[in-house]
Short mmCIF file of C-alpha atoms in Angstrom, two decimals:
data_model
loop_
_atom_site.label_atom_id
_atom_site.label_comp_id
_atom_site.label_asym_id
_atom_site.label_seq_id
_atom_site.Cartn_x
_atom_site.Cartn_y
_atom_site.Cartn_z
CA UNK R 1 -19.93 -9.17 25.94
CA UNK R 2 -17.82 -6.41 24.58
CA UNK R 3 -15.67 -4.35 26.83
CA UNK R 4 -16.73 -1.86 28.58
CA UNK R 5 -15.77 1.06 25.90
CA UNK R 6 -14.33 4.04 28.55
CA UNK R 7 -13.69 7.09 27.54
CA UNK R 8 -10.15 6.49 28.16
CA UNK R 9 -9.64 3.26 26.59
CA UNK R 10 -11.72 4.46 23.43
CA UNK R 11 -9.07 7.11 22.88
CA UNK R 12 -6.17 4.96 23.45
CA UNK R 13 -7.38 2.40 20.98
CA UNK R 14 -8.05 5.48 18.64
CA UNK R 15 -4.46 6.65 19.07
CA UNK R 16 -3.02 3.47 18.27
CA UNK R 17 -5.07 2.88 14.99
CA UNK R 18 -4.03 6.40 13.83
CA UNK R 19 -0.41 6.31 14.54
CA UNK R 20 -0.70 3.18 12.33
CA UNK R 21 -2.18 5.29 10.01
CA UNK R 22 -5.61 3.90 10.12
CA UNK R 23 -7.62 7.30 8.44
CA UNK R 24 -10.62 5.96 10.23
CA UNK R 25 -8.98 5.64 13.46
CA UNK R 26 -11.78 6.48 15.86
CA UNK R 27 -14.52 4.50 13.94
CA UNK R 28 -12.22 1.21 13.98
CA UNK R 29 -11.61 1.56 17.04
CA UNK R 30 -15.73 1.37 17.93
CA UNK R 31 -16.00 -1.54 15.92
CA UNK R 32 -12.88 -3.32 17.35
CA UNK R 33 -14.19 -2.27 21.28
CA UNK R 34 -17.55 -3.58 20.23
CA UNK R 35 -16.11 -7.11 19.11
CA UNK R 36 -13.85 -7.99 21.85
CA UNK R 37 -14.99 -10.06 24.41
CA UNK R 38 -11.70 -9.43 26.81
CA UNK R 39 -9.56 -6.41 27.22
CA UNK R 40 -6.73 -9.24 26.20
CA UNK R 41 -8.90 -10.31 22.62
CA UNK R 42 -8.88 -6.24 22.17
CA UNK R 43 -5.12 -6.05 22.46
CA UNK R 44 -4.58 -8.52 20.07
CA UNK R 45 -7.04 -7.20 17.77
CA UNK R 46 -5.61 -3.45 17.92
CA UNK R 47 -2.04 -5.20 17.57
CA UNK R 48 -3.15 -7.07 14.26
CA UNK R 49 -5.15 -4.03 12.94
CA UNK R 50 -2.12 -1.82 13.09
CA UNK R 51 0.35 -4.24 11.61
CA UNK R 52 -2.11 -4.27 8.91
CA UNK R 53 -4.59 -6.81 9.05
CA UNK R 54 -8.12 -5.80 7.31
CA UNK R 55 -10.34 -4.57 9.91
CA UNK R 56 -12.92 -6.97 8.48
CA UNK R 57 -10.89 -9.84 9.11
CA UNK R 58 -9.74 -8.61 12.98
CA UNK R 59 -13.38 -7.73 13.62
CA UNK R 60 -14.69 -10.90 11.77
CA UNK R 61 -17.33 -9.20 10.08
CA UNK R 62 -17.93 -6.32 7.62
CA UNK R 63 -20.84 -4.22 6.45
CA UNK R 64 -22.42 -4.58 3.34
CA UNK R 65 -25.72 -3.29 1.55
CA UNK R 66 -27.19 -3.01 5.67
CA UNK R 67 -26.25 -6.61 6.77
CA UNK R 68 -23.30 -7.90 8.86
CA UNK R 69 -21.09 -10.20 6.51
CA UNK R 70 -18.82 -12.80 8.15
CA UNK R 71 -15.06 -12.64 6.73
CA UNK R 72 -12.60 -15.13 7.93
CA UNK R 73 -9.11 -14.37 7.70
CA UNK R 74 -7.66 -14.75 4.29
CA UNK R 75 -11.15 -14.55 2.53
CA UNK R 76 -11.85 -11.66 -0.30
CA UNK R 77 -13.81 -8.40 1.84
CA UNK R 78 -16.82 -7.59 0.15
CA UNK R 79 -16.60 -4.21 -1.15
CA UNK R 80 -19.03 -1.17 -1.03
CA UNK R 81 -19.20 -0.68 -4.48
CA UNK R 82 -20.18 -3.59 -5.25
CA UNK R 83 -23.67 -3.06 -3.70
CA UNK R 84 -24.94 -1.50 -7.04
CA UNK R 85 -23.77 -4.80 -8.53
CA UNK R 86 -25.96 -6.26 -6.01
CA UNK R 87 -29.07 -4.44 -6.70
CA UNK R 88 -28.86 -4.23 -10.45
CA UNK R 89 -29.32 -7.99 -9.64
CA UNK R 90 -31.81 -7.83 -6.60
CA UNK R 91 -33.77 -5.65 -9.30
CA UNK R 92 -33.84 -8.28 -11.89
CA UNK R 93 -35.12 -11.31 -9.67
CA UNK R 94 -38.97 -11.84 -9.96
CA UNK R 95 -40.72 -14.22 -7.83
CA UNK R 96 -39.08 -17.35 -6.88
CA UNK R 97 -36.58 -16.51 -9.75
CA UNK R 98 -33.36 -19.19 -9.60
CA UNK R 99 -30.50 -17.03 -8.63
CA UNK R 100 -26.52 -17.84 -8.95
CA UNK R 101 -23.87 -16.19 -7.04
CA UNK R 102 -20.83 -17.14 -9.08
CA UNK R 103 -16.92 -16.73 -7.35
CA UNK R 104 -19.63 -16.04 -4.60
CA UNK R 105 -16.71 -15.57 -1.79
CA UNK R 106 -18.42 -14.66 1.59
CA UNK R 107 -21.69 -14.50 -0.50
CA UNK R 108 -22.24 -10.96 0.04
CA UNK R 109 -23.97 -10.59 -3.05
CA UNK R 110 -26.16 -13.50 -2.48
CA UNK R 111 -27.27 -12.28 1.01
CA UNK R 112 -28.22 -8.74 -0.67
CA UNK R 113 -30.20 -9.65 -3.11
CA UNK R 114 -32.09 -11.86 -0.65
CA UNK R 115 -32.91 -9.36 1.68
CA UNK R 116 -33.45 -6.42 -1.09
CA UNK R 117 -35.38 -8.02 -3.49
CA UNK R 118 -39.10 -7.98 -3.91
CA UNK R 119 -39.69 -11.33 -4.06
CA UNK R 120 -38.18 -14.94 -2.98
CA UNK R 121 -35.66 -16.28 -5.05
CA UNK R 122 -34.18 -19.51 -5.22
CA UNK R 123 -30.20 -19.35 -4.67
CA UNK R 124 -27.42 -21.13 -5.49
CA UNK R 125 -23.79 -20.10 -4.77
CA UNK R 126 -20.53 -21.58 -5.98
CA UNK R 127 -16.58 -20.59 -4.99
CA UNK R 128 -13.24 -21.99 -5.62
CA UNK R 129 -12.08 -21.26 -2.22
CA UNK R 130 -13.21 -23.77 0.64
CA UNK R 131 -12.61 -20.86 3.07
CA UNK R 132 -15.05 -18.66 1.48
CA UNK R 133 -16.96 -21.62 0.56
CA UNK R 134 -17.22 -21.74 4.97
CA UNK R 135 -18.09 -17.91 5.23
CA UNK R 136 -20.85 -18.30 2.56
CA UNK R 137 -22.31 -21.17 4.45
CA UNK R 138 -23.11 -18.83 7.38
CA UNK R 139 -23.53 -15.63 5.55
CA UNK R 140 -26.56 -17.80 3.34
CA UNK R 141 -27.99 -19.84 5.64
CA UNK R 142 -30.79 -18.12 6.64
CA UNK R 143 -31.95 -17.60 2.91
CA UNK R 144 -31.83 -21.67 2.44
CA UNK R 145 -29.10 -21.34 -0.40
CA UNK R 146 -27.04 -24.51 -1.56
CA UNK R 147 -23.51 -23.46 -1.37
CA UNK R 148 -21.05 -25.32 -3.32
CA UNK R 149 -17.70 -25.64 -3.56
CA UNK R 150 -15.80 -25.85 -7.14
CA UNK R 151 -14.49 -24.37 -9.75
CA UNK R 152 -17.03 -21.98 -11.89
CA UNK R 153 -20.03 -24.01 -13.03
CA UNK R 154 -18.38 -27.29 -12.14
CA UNK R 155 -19.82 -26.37 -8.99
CA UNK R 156 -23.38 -25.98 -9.81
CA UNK R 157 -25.81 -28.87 -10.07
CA UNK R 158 -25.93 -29.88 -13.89
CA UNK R 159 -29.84 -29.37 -13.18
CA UNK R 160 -29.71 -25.71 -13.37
CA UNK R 161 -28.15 -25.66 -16.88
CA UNK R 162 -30.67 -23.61 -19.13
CA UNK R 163 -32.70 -22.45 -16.34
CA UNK R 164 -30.93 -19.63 -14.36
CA UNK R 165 -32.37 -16.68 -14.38
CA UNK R 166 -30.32 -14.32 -12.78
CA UNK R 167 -26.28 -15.23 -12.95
CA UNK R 168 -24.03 -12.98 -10.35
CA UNK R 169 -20.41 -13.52 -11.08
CA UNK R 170 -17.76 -11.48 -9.24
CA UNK R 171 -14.98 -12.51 -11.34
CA UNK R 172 -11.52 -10.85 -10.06
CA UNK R 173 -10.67 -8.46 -12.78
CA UNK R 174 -7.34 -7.01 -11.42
CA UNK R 175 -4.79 -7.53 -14.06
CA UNK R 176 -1.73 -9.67 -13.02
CA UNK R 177 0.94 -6.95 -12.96
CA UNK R 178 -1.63 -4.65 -11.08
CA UNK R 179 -1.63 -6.88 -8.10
CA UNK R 180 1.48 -5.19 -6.95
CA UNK R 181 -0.35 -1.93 -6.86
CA UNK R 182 -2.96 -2.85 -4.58
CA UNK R 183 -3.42 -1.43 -1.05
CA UNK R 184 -1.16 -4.48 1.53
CA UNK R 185 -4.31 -4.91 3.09
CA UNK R 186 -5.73 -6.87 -0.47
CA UNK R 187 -2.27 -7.79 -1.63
CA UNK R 188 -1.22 -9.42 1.27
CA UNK R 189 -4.53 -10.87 3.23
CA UNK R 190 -7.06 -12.01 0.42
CA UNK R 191 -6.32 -14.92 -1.27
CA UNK R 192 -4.92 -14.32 -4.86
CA UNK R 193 -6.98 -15.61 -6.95
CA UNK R 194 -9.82 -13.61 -5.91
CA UNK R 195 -8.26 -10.61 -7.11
CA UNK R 196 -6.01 -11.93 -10.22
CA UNK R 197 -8.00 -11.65 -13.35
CA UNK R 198 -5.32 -12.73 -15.36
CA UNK R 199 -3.16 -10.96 -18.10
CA UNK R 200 -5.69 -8.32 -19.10
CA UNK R 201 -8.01 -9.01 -15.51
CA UNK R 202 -10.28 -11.07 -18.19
CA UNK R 203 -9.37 -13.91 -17.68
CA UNK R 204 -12.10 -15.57 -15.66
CA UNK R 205 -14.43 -13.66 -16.96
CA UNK R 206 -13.97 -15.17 -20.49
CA UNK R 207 -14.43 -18.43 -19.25
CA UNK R 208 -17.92 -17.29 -17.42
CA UNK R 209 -18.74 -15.49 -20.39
CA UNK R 210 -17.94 -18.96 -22.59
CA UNK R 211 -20.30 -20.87 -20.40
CA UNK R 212 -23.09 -18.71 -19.71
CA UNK R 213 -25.25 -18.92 -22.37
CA UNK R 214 -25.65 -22.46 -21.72
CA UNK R 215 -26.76 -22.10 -18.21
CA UNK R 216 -28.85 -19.16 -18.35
CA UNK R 217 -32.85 -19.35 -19.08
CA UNK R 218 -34.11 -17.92 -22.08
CA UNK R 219 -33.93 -13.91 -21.38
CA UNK R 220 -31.66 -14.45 -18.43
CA UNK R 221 -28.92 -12.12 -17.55
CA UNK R 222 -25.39 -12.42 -16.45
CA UNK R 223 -24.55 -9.45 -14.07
CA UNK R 224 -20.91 -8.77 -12.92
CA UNK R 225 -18.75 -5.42 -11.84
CA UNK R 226 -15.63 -4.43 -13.93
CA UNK R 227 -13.53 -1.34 -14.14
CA UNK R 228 -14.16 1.67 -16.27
CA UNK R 229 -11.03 1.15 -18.13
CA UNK R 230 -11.93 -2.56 -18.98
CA UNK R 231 -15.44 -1.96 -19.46
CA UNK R 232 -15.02 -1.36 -22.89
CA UNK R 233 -13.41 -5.17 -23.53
CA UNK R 234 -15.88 -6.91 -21.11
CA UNK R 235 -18.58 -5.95 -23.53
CA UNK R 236 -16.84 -7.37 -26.57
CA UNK R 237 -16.01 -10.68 -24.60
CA UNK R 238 -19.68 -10.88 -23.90
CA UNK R 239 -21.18 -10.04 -26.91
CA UNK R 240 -18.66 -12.58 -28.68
CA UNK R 241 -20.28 -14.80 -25.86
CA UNK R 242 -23.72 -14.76 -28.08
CA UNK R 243 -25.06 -12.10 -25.17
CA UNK R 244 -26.54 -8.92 -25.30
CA UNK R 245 -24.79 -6.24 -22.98
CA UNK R 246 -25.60 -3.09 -21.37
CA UNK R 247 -23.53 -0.73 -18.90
CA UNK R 248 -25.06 0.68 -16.04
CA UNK R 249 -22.58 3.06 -13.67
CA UNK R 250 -23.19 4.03 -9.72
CA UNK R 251 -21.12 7.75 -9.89
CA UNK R 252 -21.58 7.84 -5.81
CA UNK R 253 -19.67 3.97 -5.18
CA UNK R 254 -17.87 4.46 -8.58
CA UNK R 255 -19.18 1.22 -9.73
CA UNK R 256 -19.62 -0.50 -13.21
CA UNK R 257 -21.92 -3.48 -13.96
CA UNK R 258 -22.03 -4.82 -17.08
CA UNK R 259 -25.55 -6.99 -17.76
CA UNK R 260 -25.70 -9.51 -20.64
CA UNK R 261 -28.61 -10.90 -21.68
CA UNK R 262 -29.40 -14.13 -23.33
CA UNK R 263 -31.85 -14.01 -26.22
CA UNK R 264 -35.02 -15.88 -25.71
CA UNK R 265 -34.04 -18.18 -28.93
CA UNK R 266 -31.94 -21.47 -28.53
CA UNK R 267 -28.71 -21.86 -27.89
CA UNK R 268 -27.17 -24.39 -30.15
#
């Protein structure tokens, strides 16, 4: 049970956050009254919140596309913007359509389309990290996904090669020298290499891009989010790829997902 959330103890908590400089002081402090089961659990949890601990990973838990998504300490947060990565995809699935969730991380993306999209899919989700790899597990179960643990497509059962459909890969894109830029709360709580994209932040996503016309069905479509400034070189990667790539922007979540197509011929 949570405890009970007073009047007085609601503004204290509130108080603390915003000295802390928490802009969104009184709503953190709802969430954290609302997932402490002692007032000595709440304590701690206002203590690690203001020395700068992710509220997602004090709570446990954070919001995304209308469902609760666990987040373990140390695990990438799933982001609101990348909700219109997650329904460009939803919108693509067709009944019992075999779905990936590449670099899945809490499998956020996974658990959207899922519960957004108009039909069943089949889904399969993959990540490096064996702590993610954990928060997927729960996040997915109640869709049936397999969730595997491995690097990229090494992950993935060799049966799906040539026969996904829909291909969700949330590739970190931050370039290297940018990752000393980000807010502490990324920098210094998610794990590194699911923000480090590399020199240029394309890294990974070359090496998706490389594979992917190998795994994907005739006609099927890789999905992932970059930034506007990239966007530009993500298409040529993926059209060097063999794929054929459209932009599609959210201006409310300032979000853009590129999708690449494969071509219904062979790939050689």
């Amino acid at each position: 049970m949570p405890v009970h959330p007073s009047v007085s103890l609601r503004s204290a908590v509130t108080t603390r956050l915003r000295a802390a400089g928490c802009v969104f002081a009184e709503d953190e402090a709802r969430i954290l009254l609302a997932a402490a089961a002692t007032p000595a659990v709440l304590a701690a949890m206002v203590r690690d919140r203001a020395a700068g601990r992710p509220l997602e990973h004090v709570a446990g838990w954070a919001e995304f596309a209308g469902l609760r998504i666990a987040v373990d300490p140390g695990v990438f947060v799933p982001r609101r913007r990348s909700e219109f990565l997650a329904r460009s995809a939803a919108a693509l699935a067709h009944q019992d359509a075999l779905v990936v969730d590449l670099c899945c991380g809490t499998g956020a993306l996974g658990a959207a389309l899922a519960a957004t999209a108009a039909h069943p899919v089949r889904l399969y989700a993959a990540d490096l990290d064996p702590a993610a790899v954990r928060c997927a597990r729960r996040n997915l179960a109640a869709t049936g996904a397999e969730v595997s643990e491995g690097d990229l497509f090494d992950a993935l059962p060799a049966g799906l090669r040539g026969r996904v459909e829909v291909l969700i890969a949330n590739v970190p894109y931050v370039p290297t020298a940018d990752i000393a830029l980000l807010p502490a709360e990324a920098r210094l709580h998610e794990a590194r290499p699911a923000l480090d994209g590399g020199a240029d932040g394309l890294d990974v996503l070359r090496r998706v891009a490389a594979d992917a016309p190998h795994w994907l069905a005739p006609g099927g479509a890789l999905l992932f989010e970059t930034s506007d400034q990239q966007a530009a070189a993500a298409l040529d990667v993926v059209t060097a790829a063999g794929l054929t790539a459209a932009l599609g922007y959210d201006d409310d979540l300032d979000a853009t997902v590129v999708t690449a197509t494969r071509t219904r011929h062979a790939v050689s």
